[in-house]
């Protein structure tokens, strides 16, 4: 961001010349000087231009005719004529005071014109020349500082802007440009990991910035979020911004992300004293703040910031429970106590429409206590409560795999990753007609390698057109039945109607698309793997656009194999509730 300011259009005429008796000049030249004087009095520059052009033809060595014609062009906004004439005048009269005044004005205006039109090289050349000629001029200082800022020579730009402020401390345009230079310089330090220096320059930027401009506050708030200076942002700067500007869009958005980063900070340090409890309180604060304004979410205008806050609350809550105790382990007494205390805190003052979150925490805890039946019943309540916030939709698509697979695990009785809000997730395992998943039946599963499993390395196809909104493909595949799993590879694909397609446990290094890619229907996107999994399979689900619930998915045109018989299915849901079916696609 930069600010330029036009020099006030002063009627700079060569008054000294009028003190000289007209008898020194020919009658015609006197007439031209009288015309100049009259034009500055009447402001009728356009009418005088043609006469002054004639004067310059008649008197090509008259410096004052050059300077005044240039001024007339500028006042009449005939910049295309003023610029070449200023260049010619400067070459002819490089030390003439009024020519230099004209040159300074024209080159400044034309420099900004080039700048606005994207002709940066030409703009920089004029700014640099102007500053070299007029290093004491506040407008030339401002333009030259912008040049240096744009070239990312921040130390020198700061030096130039600060020299301008010494001459004129209240010059707002330099103040604002200096402020944004501090921000950009601070961002360089932030990117390089020097948070102390970054904070120093962000503070100076805020100090110099225009406090009547909400951008001064919001820029600082975003930087404080990145620096994790969250208390300063939440308790001091954000209240000041709200007091001045209310919940203006930019103030509201920067406040939202400040509260979000506050919750994220506690989740990142979850195992420090009371940080789980602090995270829950921070998420409540985030939600309460989000309700202060009805506004489309910046990352998806089809949902509100309030809906986004609910989604973030849900995702951080689930991932925090997973951090404390992965779903494949049972709770120890210490973690059981931690989750029990968290549930009490979560329920306290929880808005009624968020009760599904406390239900979910209870269900996830019951599962880790080994109470799968009770967990499933509670998590079914979670899903039904969440339906008050998101409307259920039926999804009908083709299979994401080709060949023979065991398919199902919807509304699972056994796996928590297929219960509650995730209950319509599918698992696909490569198999033969009898449902056996190993290529060699003599190999014991616990002694197998990934390559021993049918389906491993199979191509996965996108069942819809869409855009990859996130992906990860470099985590290693786990050996089968590892006690502690690693991290998973995935592709999250969003279709044009907002639904999010989740492909998980992908093979390391197999991704054929990356974040930002557009994907066509039936396009190969990755291979089936065993990242963060006990044995090779594809975990697949379709989520609402806010990631809150999974939708029931029905597949088209496949063959169901049961008891040795094959049945063509136009549209169906393999496995039904909690079961698995062998299908051929």
Coordinates of C-alpha atoms in Angstrom, one line a residue:
X1 CA 0.0 0.0 0.0
X2 CA 1.2 3.5 -0.7
X3 CA 0.0 7.0 -0.6
X4 CA 0.9 9.7 -3.1
X5 CA 0.0 13.2 -3.0
X6 CA -0.2 15.7 -5.8
X7 CA 1.6 19.0 -5.3
X8 CA -1.0 21.8 -4.9
X9 CA -1.5 23.4 -8.2
X10 CA 0.2 26.6 -7.5
X11 CA 0.0 29.4 -10.0
X12 CA 3.7 29.6 -10.2
X13 CA 4.4 32.4 -12.6
X14 CA 7.6 34.3 -13.1
X15 CA 6.5 37.4 -11.2
X16 CA 10.0 38.7 -11.1
X17 CA 9.8 39.3 -14.9
X18 CA 6.9 41.7 -14.5
X19 CA 9.1 44.0 -12.4
X20 CA 11.2 44.6 -15.5
X21 CA 9.9 47.4 -17.7
X22 CA 8.1 46.1 -20.8
X23 CA 10.2 48.3 -23.0
X24 CA 13.1 45.8 -22.7
X25 CA 11.1 43.4 -24.8
X26 CA 9.5 43.5 -28.2
X27 CA 5.8 44.3 -28.2
X28 CA 5.0 40.7 -29.1
X29 CA 6.9 39.3 -26.1
X30 CA 5.3 41.8 -23.8
X31 CA 1.9 40.6 -25.0
X32 CA 2.8 37.0 -24.1
X33 CA 3.9 38.0 -20.6
X34 CA 0.7 39.9 -20.2
X35 CA -1.2 36.8 -21.4
X36 CA 0.6 34.7 -18.8
X37 CA -0.3 37.1 -16.0
X38 CA -3.9 37.3 -17.1
X39 CA -4.2 33.5 -17.4
X40 CA -3.1 32.9 -13.8
X41 CA -5.7 35.4 -12.7
X42 CA -8.6 34.0 -14.7
X43 CA -7.6 30.3 -14.7
X44 CA -8.5 29.9 -18.4
X45 CA -5.5 27.7 -19.2
X46 CA -7.0 25.8 -22.1
X47 CA -7.6 29.0 -24.0
X48 CA -4.1 30.3 -23.5
X49 CA -2.3 27.1 -24.5
X50 CA -2.3 27.6 -28.3
X51 CA -1.0 31.1 -27.9
X52 CA 1.8 30.0 -25.6
X53 CA 2.7 27.2 -28.0
X54 CA 3.0 30.0 -30.7
X55 CA 5.1 32.0 -28.3
X56 CA 7.5 29.1 -27.8
X57 CA 7.9 28.7 -31.6
X58 CA 8.7 32.4 -31.9
X59 CA 11.0 32.6 -28.8
X60 CA 12.6 29.1 -28.5
X61 CA 15.2 30.3 -26.0
X62 CA 12.8 31.9 -23.6
X63 CA 12.9 29.7 -20.5
X64 CA 9.9 31.3 -18.9
X65 CA 7.8 30.5 -21.8
X66 CA 8.7 26.8 -21.4
X67 CA 7.9 26.8 -17.7
X68 CA 4.6 28.6 -18.0
X69 CA 3.4 26.5 -20.9
X70 CA 4.2 23.4 -18.9
X71 CA 2.2 24.8 -16.0
X72 CA -0.7 25.6 -18.4
X73 CA -0.6 22.0 -19.7
X74 CA -0.7 20.6 -16.1
X75 CA -3.5 22.9 -15.0
X76 CA -5.5 21.8 -18.2
X77 CA -4.6 18.2 -17.4
X78 CA -2.9 17.8 -20.8
X79 CA -0.2 15.6 -19.2
X80 CA 0.8 13.9 -22.5
X81 CA 2.0 17.3 -23.7
X82 CA 3.5 18.5 -20.4
X83 CA 5.8 15.5 -20.0
X84 CA 7.8 15.7 -23.2
X85 CA 8.0 19.5 -23.0
X86 CA 9.4 19.2 -19.4
X87 CA 12.1 16.8 -20.6
X88 CA 13.1 19.2 -23.4
X89 CA 13.0 22.2 -21.0
X90 CA 15.2 20.5 -18.5
X91 CA 17.8 19.6 -21.1
X92 CA 17.8 23.2 -22.4
X93 CA 17.7 25.0 -19.0
X94 CA 18.9 22.5 -16.3
X95 CA 19.3 25.2 -13.6
X96 CA 16.5 27.6 -14.3
X97 CA 14.4 27.9 -11.2
X98 CA 10.9 28.0 -12.7
X99 CA 11.8 25.3 -15.2
X100 CA 12.9 23.1 -12.3
X101 CA 9.6 23.9 -10.5
X102 CA 7.7 22.8 -13.6
X103 CA 9.9 19.7 -14.0
X104 CA 9.3 18.7 -10.4
X105 CA 5.6 18.9 -10.7
X106 CA 5.3 17.1 -14.1
X107 CA 7.8 14.3 -13.2
X108 CA 6.0 13.7 -9.9
X109 CA 2.6 13.5 -11.6
X110 CA 3.9 11.4 -14.5
X111 CA 5.8 9.1 -12.1
X112 CA 2.6 8.3 -10.2
X113 CA 0.7 7.9 -13.6
X114 CA 3.3 5.3 -14.7
X115 CA 3.1 3.7 -11.2
X116 CA -0.7 3.3 -11.4
X117 CA -0.5 1.9 -14.9
X118 CA 2.0 -0.8 -13.8
X119 CA 5.0 0.8 -15.6
X120 CA 7.2 0.5 -12.6
X121 CA 10.5 0.9 -14.3
X122 CA 9.5 4.3 -15.8
X123 CA 7.9 5.4 -12.5
X124 CA 11.0 4.6 -10.6
X125 CA 13.3 6.4 -13.0
X126 CA 11.3 9.6 -12.6
X127 CA 11.0 9.3 -8.8
X128 CA 14.8 8.8 -8.6
X129 CA 15.6 11.8 -10.8
X130 CA 13.2 14.0 -8.9
X131 CA 14.7 13.0 -5.6
X132 CA 18.2 13.7 -6.9
X133 CA 17.2 17.1 -8.1
X134 CA 15.0 18.0 -5.1
X135 CA 16.2 16.0 -2.0
X136 CA 14.5 18.5 0.4
X137 CA 11.1 18.4 -1.3
X138 CA 8.6 16.5 0.9
X139 CA 6.7 15.1 -2.2
X140 CA 9.9 13.9 -3.8
X141 CA 11.0 12.3 -0.5
X142 CA 7.6 10.5 -0.4
X143 CA 7.8 9.2 -3.9
X144 CA 11.5 8.1 -3.6
X145 CA 10.6 6.3 -0.3
X146 CA 7.8 4.4 -2.1
X147 CA 10.3 3.4 -4.8
X148 CA 12.7 2.0 -2.2
X149 CA 9.8 0.2 -0.4
X150 CA 8.6 -1.4 -3.7
X151 CA 12.2 -2.6 -4.4
X152 CA 12.1 -4.1 -0.8
X153 CA 15.0 -1.9 0.2
X154 CA 13.3 -1.4 3.5
X155 CA 16.1 0.0 5.6
X156 CA 16.8 2.7 3.1
X157 CA 13.1 3.4 2.6
X158 CA 12.7 3.8 6.3
X159 CA 15.6 6.2 6.4
X160 CA 14.2 8.3 3.6
X161 CA 10.7 8.4 5.1
X162 CA 12.0 9.3 8.5
X163 CA 14.1 12.1 7.1
X164 CA 10.9 13.5 5.6
X165 CA 9.1 13.4 8.9
X166 CA 11.9 15.4 10.5
X167 CA 11.1 18.1 8.0
X168 CA 7.3 17.8 8.3
X169 CA 6.3 15.6 11.2
X170 CA 2.6 15.8 10.4
X171 CA 2.8 14.8 6.7
X172 CA 0.2 12.1 6.7
X173 CA 1.2 10.4 3.4
X174 CA 4.7 9.8 4.6
X175 CA 3.4 8.7 8.0
X176 CA 1.2 6.1 6.3
X177 CA 3.8 4.9 3.8
X178 CA 6.4 4.6 6.6
X179 CA 3.9 2.6 8.6
X180 CA 3.3 0.1 5.8
X181 CA 7.1 -0.1 5.2
X182 CA 7.5 -1.1 8.8
X183 CA 4.9 -3.8 8.4
X184 CA 6.6 -5.2 5.3
X185 CA 10.0 -5.1 6.9
X186 CA 8.6 -6.8 10.0
X187 CA 7.0 -9.5 7.8
X188 CA 10.5 -10.3 6.4
X189 CA 11.7 -10.9 9.9
X190 CA 8.6 -13.0 10.7
X191 CA 9.2 -15.2 7.6
X192 CA 12.8 -15.7 8.6
X193 CA 11.8 -16.7 12.2
X194 CA 13.1 -13.6 14.0
X195 CA 9.9 -12.9 15.9
X196 CA 11.6 -10.3 18.2
X197 CA 12.6 -8.1 15.3
X198 CA 9.2 -8.7 13.6
X199 CA 7.4 -7.5 16.7
X200 CA 9.6 -4.4 17.0
X201 CA 8.7 -3.3 13.5
X202 CA 5.0 -4.2 13.8
X203 CA 4.8 -2.0 16.9
X204 CA 6.5 0.9 15.1
X205 CA 4.1 0.4 12.2
X206 CA 1.1 0.6 14.5
X207 CA 2.5 3.6 16.3
X208 CA 3.0 5.6 13.0
X209 CA -0.2 4.3 11.3
X210 CA -3.3 6.4 10.8
X211 CA -5.5 5.5 13.8
X212 CA -8.6 6.7 11.9
X213 CA -8.0 4.0 9.4
X214 CA -9.3 0.5 10.5
X215 CA -6.6 -1.1 8.3
X216 CA -4.0 0.1 10.8
X217 CA -5.7 -1.9 13.5
X218 CA -6.5 -5.0 11.5
X219 CA -3.0 -5.3 10.0
X220 CA -1.6 -5.2 13.5
X221 CA -4.1 -7.7 14.8
X222 CA -3.3 -10.2 12.1
X223 CA 0.4 -9.8 12.9
X224 CA -0.2 -10.3 16.6
X225 CA -2.1 -13.5 15.7
X226 CA 1.0 -14.8 13.8
X227 CA 3.3 -13.8 16.6
X228 CA 1.0 -15.4 19.3
X229 CA 0.9 -12.0 21.1
X230 CA -2.7 -13.0 21.7
X231 CA -3.3 -11.3 25.1
X232 CA -2.2 -8.0 23.7
X233 CA -4.5 -8.4 20.7
X234 CA -7.6 -9.7 22.5
X235 CA -7.3 -7.5 25.7
X236 CA -6.0 -4.2 24.3
X237 CA -5.9 -3.7 20.5
X238 CA -9.1 -5.4 19.5
X239 CA -11.2 -3.5 22.1
X240 CA -9.7 -0.2 20.8
X241 CA -10.6 -1.1 17.3
X242 CA -14.2 -2.1 18.2
X243 CA -14.6 1.1 20.2
X244 CA -13.5 3.2 17.2
X245 CA -15.0 1.3 14.3
X246 CA -17.6 -1.1 15.8
X247 CA -17.8 -4.5 14.1
X248 CA -16.7 -3.3 10.7
X249 CA -16.0 -6.2 8.4
X250 CA -12.2 -6.0 8.6
X251 CA -12.2 -5.6 12.4
X252 CA -14.6 -8.5 12.8
X253 CA -12.5 -10.8 10.6
X254 CA -9.2 -9.9 12.3
X255 CA -10.9 -10.4 15.7
X256 CA -12.2 -13.8 14.6
X257 CA -8.8 -15.0 13.5
X258 CA -7.3 -13.7 16.7
X259 CA -9.7 -15.7 18.8
X260 CA -9.1 -18.7 16.6
X261 CA -5.3 -18.6 16.9
X262 CA -5.8 -18.2 20.7
X263 CA -7.6 -21.6 20.7
X264 CA -5.1 -23.1 18.4
X265 CA -2.2 -22.0 20.6
X266 CA -3.6 -24.0 23.5
X267 CA -4.2 -27.0 21.3
X268 CA -0.7 -26.9 20.1
X269 CA 0.5 -27.0 23.7
X270 CA -2.2 -29.3 24.9
X271 CA -0.2 -31.2 27.4
X272 CA 0.8 -28.2 29.4
X273 CA -1.0 -27.5 32.7
X274 CA -4.7 -26.7 32.1
X275 CA -4.2 -26.0 28.4
X276 CA -7.1 -28.4 27.4
X277 CA -9.4 -26.4 29.6
X278 CA -8.0 -23.1 28.3
X279 CA -8.5 -24.3 24.8
X280 CA -12.2 -25.1 25.5
X281 CA -12.7 -21.6 27.0
X282 CA -10.9 -20.0 24.0
X283 CA -13.2 -21.9 21.6
X284 CA -16.3 -20.7 23.6
X285 CA -14.9 -17.1 23.3
X286 CA -14.4 -17.7 19.5
X287 CA -17.9 -18.8 19.1
X288 CA -19.3 -15.9 21.2
X289 CA -17.3 -13.4 19.1
X290 CA -18.5 -15.0 15.9
X291 CA -22.1 -14.4 16.8
X292 CA -21.6 -10.6 16.9
X293 CA -22.1 -10.2 13.2
X294 CA -23.8 -12.1 10.4
X295 CA -21.2 -12.2 7.7
X296 CA -20.2 -14.7 5.0
X297 CA -17.1 -16.7 5.8
X298 CA -14.1 -15.5 3.9
X299 CA -13.0 -19.0 2.8
X300 CA -16.5 -20.0 1.8
X301 CA -19.2 -17.4 1.3
X302 CA -22.0 -20.1 1.5
X303 CA -21.5 -20.4 5.3
X304 CA -21.2 -17.7 8.0
X305 CA -18.3 -17.0 10.3
X306 CA -20.6 -18.4 13.1
X307 CA -20.9 -21.7 11.2
X308 CA -17.1 -21.7 10.6
X309 CA -16.6 -21.2 14.4
X310 CA -18.8 -24.2 15.1
X311 CA -16.8 -26.3 12.6
X312 CA -13.5 -25.2 14.1
X313 CA -14.8 -25.9 17.6
X314 CA -15.8 -29.4 16.5
X315 CA -12.5 -30.2 14.7
X316 CA -10.2 -28.9 17.4
X317 CA -12.2 -30.8 20.0
X318 CA -12.0 -34.1 18.1
X319 CA -8.3 -33.7 17.2
X320 CA -7.5 -32.8 20.9
X321 CA -9.2 -36.0 22.1
X322 CA -7.2 -37.9 19.5
X323 CA -4.0 -36.3 20.7
X324 CA -4.7 -37.2 24.4
X325 CA -5.6 -40.8 23.5
X326 CA -5.6 -42.1 20.0
X327 CA -8.8 -44.1 19.2
X328 CA -6.8 -47.4 19.0
X329 CA -5.8 -47.1 22.7
X330 CA -7.7 -47.3 25.9
X331 CA -7.8 -44.4 28.3
X332 CA -5.4 -44.5 31.3
X333 CA -6.7 -43.1 34.6
X334 CA -4.9 -39.8 34.1
X335 CA -6.3 -39.2 30.7
X336 CA -9.7 -40.4 31.8
X337 CA -9.7 -37.7 34.6
X338 CA -8.6 -35.1 32.1
X339 CA -11.5 -35.8 29.7
X340 CA -14.0 -36.0 32.5
X341 CA -13.0 -32.6 33.8
X342 CA -13.0 -31.3 30.2
X343 CA -16.6 -32.5 29.8
X344 CA -17.8 -30.7 32.9
X345 CA -16.1 -27.5 31.7
X346 CA -17.5 -27.8 28.2
X347 CA -21.0 -28.2 29.4
X348 CA -20.8 -25.1 31.6
X349 CA -22.5 -22.1 29.9
X350 CA -22.4 -24.0 26.5
X351 CA -25.0 -22.5 24.1
X352 CA -27.9 -24.9 23.5
X353 CA -27.2 -25.2 19.8
X354 CA -23.7 -26.5 20.7
X355 CA -24.8 -29.3 22.9
X356 CA -23.8 -31.8 20.2
X357 CA -20.2 -31.0 21.1
X358 CA -20.6 -32.2 24.7
X359 CA -22.4 -35.2 23.5
X360 CA -19.6 -35.9 21.1
X361 CA -16.9 -35.6 23.8
X362 CA -18.9 -38.0 26.0
X363 CA -19.2 -40.5 23.1
X364 CA -15.5 -40.3 22.3
X365 CA -14.6 -40.8 25.9
X366 CA -16.9 -43.8 26.3
X367 CA -15.3 -45.4 23.2
X368 CA -11.8 -45.1 24.7
X369 CA -13.1 -46.6 27.9
X370 CA -14.0 -49.7 25.9
X371 CA -17.8 -49.0 26.1
X372 CA -18.4 -49.3 22.3
X373 CA -22.2 -49.9 22.5
X374 CA -22.7 -46.9 24.8
X375 CA -20.4 -44.8 22.7
X376 CA -22.3 -45.6 19.5
X377 CA -25.6 -44.7 21.1
X378 CA -24.3 -41.4 22.4
X379 CA -22.6 -40.5 19.1
X380 CA -25.8 -41.2 17.2
X381 CA -27.4 -38.5 19.5
X382 CA -24.5 -36.2 18.5
X383 CA -25.4 -36.7 14.8
X384 CA -29.1 -36.0 15.3
X385 CA -28.3 -32.8 17.3
X386 CA -25.9 -31.6 14.6
X387 CA -28.7 -32.0 12.0
X388 CA -30.3 -28.9 13.6
X389 CA -27.4 -27.0 12.2
X390 CA -26.8 -28.8 8.8
X391 CA -29.4 -30.3 6.5
X392 CA -28.7 -33.9 5.5
X393 CA -28.3 -34.7 1.8
X394 CA -28.2 -37.9 0.0
X395 CA -25.1 -38.3 -2.3
X396 CA -25.2 -40.5 -5.4
X397 CA -21.9 -41.2 -7.1
X398 CA -19.9 -43.8 -8.9
X399 CA -17.3 -45.9 -7.0
X400 CA -13.8 -44.4 -6.5
X401 CA -12.1 -47.7 -7.2
X402 CA -12.2 -50.3 -10.0
X403 CA -12.1 -54.1 -9.3
X404 CA -13.3 -56.2 -6.4
X405 CA -13.5 -54.8 -2.9
X406 CA -15.1 -55.3 0.5
X407 CA -17.1 -52.2 1.0
X408 CA -19.1 -50.8 4.0
X409 CA -18.5 -50.0 7.6
X410 CA -21.2 -47.3 7.5
X411 CA -22.7 -46.5 11.0
X412 CA -20.2 -48.9 12.4
X413 CA -20.7 -50.8 15.7
X414 CA -17.0 -51.2 16.2
X415 CA -15.0 -48.3 14.7
X416 CA -15.3 -44.8 16.2
X417 CA -14.1 -43.2 13.0
X418 CA -17.4 -44.4 11.5
X419 CA -19.7 -43.3 14.3
X420 CA -21.4 -40.1 15.1
X421 CA -20.6 -37.1 12.8
X422 CA -18.4 -39.5 10.8
X423 CA -20.9 -42.3 10.6
X424 CA -21.4 -42.4 6.9
X425 CA -17.7 -43.0 6.2
X426 CA -16.8 -46.0 4.1
X427 CA -13.9 -48.4 4.1
X428 CA -12.8 -50.2 0.9
X429 CA -10.5 -53.2 1.2
X430 CA -9.2 -55.2 -1.8
X431 CA -10.5 -58.8 -1.7
X432 CA -11.5 -61.9 -3.6
X433 CA -15.0 -63.2 -4.2
X434 CA -15.0 -64.9 -0.8
X435 CA -14.0 -61.7 1.0
X436 CA -10.4 -62.7 1.8
X437 CA -8.1 -59.7 1.7
X438 CA -4.7 -61.3 1.6
X439 CA -3.3 -62.6 -1.7
X440 CA -1.9 -65.7 0.0
X441 CA -4.2 -67.2 2.6
X442 CA -1.3 -69.0 4.3
X443 CA 0.2 -65.7 5.4
X444 CA -0.9 -64.6 8.8
X445 CA -2.1 -61.0 8.8
X446 CA 0.2 -60.0 11.7
X447 CA 3.2 -61.3 9.7
X448 CA 2.2 -59.7 6.4
X449 CA 3.6 -56.8 4.5
X450 CA 1.5 -54.2 2.7
X451 CA 2.2 -55.8 -0.7
X452 CA 0.6 -59.0 0.6
X453 CA -2.8 -57.3 0.7
X454 CA -5.2 -57.2 -2.2
X455 CA -6.0 -53.6 -3.2
X456 CA -2.7 -52.2 -2.1
X457 CA -1.4 -49.7 -4.7
X458 CA -4.7 -49.7 -6.6
X459 CA -5.6 -46.5 -8.4
X460 CA -8.2 -44.3 -6.9
X461 CA -10.5 -42.3 -9.1
X462 CA -12.5 -39.1 -8.4
X463 CA -16.2 -39.7 -8.6
X464 CA -16.9 -36.0 -9.2
X465 CA -15.5 -32.9 -10.7
X466 CA -13.9 -30.6 -8.1
X467 CA -10.9 -28.7 -6.7
X468 CA -8.3 -30.1 -4.3
X469 CA -8.5 -27.9 -1.2
X470 CA -5.8 -29.8 0.7
X471 CA -3.6 -32.8 0.3
X472 CA -0.7 -34.6 1.9
X473 CA 1.2 -37.4 0.3
X474 CA 4.7 -37.8 1.9
X475 CA 3.9 -39.7 5.1
X476 CA 5.2 -43.3 5.1
X477 CA 2.9 -46.2 4.9
X478 CA 2.7 -48.1 8.2
X479 CA 3.5 -51.8 8.3
X480 CA 0.3 -53.8 8.9
X481 CA -0.8 -54.0 12.6
X482 CA 1.7 -51.5 13.9
X483 CA 0.8 -50.7 17.6
X484 CA 1.4 -47.0 17.2
X485 CA 0.3 -45.5 13.8
X486 CA 2.0 -42.7 12.0
X487 CA 0.4 -39.8 10.1
X488 CA -2.0 -40.3 7.2
X489 CA -1.9 -39.2 3.5
X490 CA -5.0 -37.7 2.1
X491 CA -6.8 -35.7 -0.6
X492 CA -9.7 -33.4 0.3
X493 CA -11.7 -32.5 -2.9
X494 CA -14.5 -30.0 -2.9
X495 CA -17.2 -30.2 -5.6
X496 CA -19.0 -27.2 -7.1
X497 CA -21.9 -27.7 -4.7
X498 CA -19.6 -27.4 -1.7
X499 CA -19.4 -31.0 -0.6
X500 CA -16.0 -32.2 0.6
X501 CA -14.8 -35.6 -0.5
X502 CA -12.3 -37.2 1.9
X503 CA -9.8 -39.8 0.5
X504 CA -7.6 -41.1 3.4
X505 CA -4.8 -43.7 4.1
X506 CA -3.3 -43.0 0.6
X507 CA 0.0 -44.5 -0.4
X508 CA 3.2 -42.5 0.2
X509 CA 4.3 -40.7 -3.0
X510 CA 1.3 -41.7 -5.0
X511 CA -0.7 -38.5 -5.2
X512 CA -1.4 -37.5 -8.8
X513 CA -3.0 -34.1 -7.8
X514 CA -2.1 -31.5 -5.3
X515 CA -3.8 -28.6 -3.4
X516 CA -5.3 -26.2 -5.9
X517 CA -5.6 -28.6 -8.8
X518 CA -8.9 -28.9 -10.7
X519 CA -10.0 -32.5 -11.0
X520 CA -12.3 -34.1 -13.6
X521 CA -14.8 -36.9 -12.9
X522 CA -13.1 -40.4 -13.2
X523 CA -9.7 -38.9 -13.2
X524 CA -7.0 -41.0 -11.3
X525 CA -5.9 -39.0 -8.2
X526 CA -3.8 -41.4 -6.0
X527 CA -3.2 -45.0 -5.0
X528 CA -4.6 -47.0 -2.1
X529 CA -2.1 -47.2 0.8
X530 CA -1.6 -47.9 4.5
X531 CA -0.7 -44.5 6.0
X532 CA -2.0 -44.2 9.5
X533 CA -3.8 -47.5 9.2
X534 CA -3.6 -51.1 10.5
X535 CA -3.8 -52.7 7.1
X536 CA -4.3 -51.3 3.5
X537 CA -7.6 -49.8 2.6
X538 CA -9.3 -46.6 1.5
X539 CA -11.2 -44.5 4.0
X540 CA -13.8 -42.5 2.1
X541 CA -16.5 -40.0 3.2
X542 CA -18.5 -37.0 1.9
X543 CA -18.8 -34.1 4.3
X544 CA -20.9 -31.0 4.4
X545 CA -19.1 -27.9 3.2
X546 CA -18.4 -26.9 6.9
X547 CA -16.9 -30.3 7.7
X548 CA -19.5 -30.9 10.4
X549 CA -21.3 -34.1 9.3
X550 CA -20.9 -36.9 6.8
X551 CA -23.7 -37.5 4.2
X552 CA -25.1 -40.9 3.4
X553 CA -23.5 -42.1 0.1
X554 CA -25.1 -44.3 -2.5
X555 CA -23.0 -45.9 -5.3
X556 CA -24.2 -46.6 -8.8
X557 CA -23.8 -49.4 -11.3
X558 CA -21.9 -52.1 -9.4
X559 CA -22.1 -55.8 -8.9
X560 CA -22.9 -57.2 -5.5
X561 CA -21.4 -60.7 -4.8
X562 CA -23.1 -62.6 -2.0
X563 CA -23.2 -66.4 -1.3
X564 CA -21.5 -67.0 -4.7
X565 CA -24.2 -65.1 -6.6
X566 CA -23.8 -61.8 -8.5
X567 CA -26.4 -59.1 -8.6
X568 CA -26.4 -55.9 -10.6
X569 CA -27.1 -52.9 -8.5
X570 CA -28.1 -49.6 -10.1
X571 CA -27.9 -47.6 -6.9
X572 CA -27.1 -48.9 -3.4
X573 CA -25.3 -48.6 -0.1
X574 CA -22.9 -51.5 0.3
X575 CA -22.7 -53.1 3.7
X576 CA -25.9 -51.4 5.0
X577 CA -25.7 -50.5 8.7
X578 CA -22.4 -51.6 10.2
X579 CA -21.8 -54.4 7.7
X580 CA -19.5 -55.2 4.7
X581 CA -20.3 -56.4 1.2
X582 CA -18.1 -57.8 -1.5
X583 CA -18.7 -55.7 -4.7
X584 CA -17.2 -55.7 -8.2
X585 CA -17.0 -52.4 -10.0

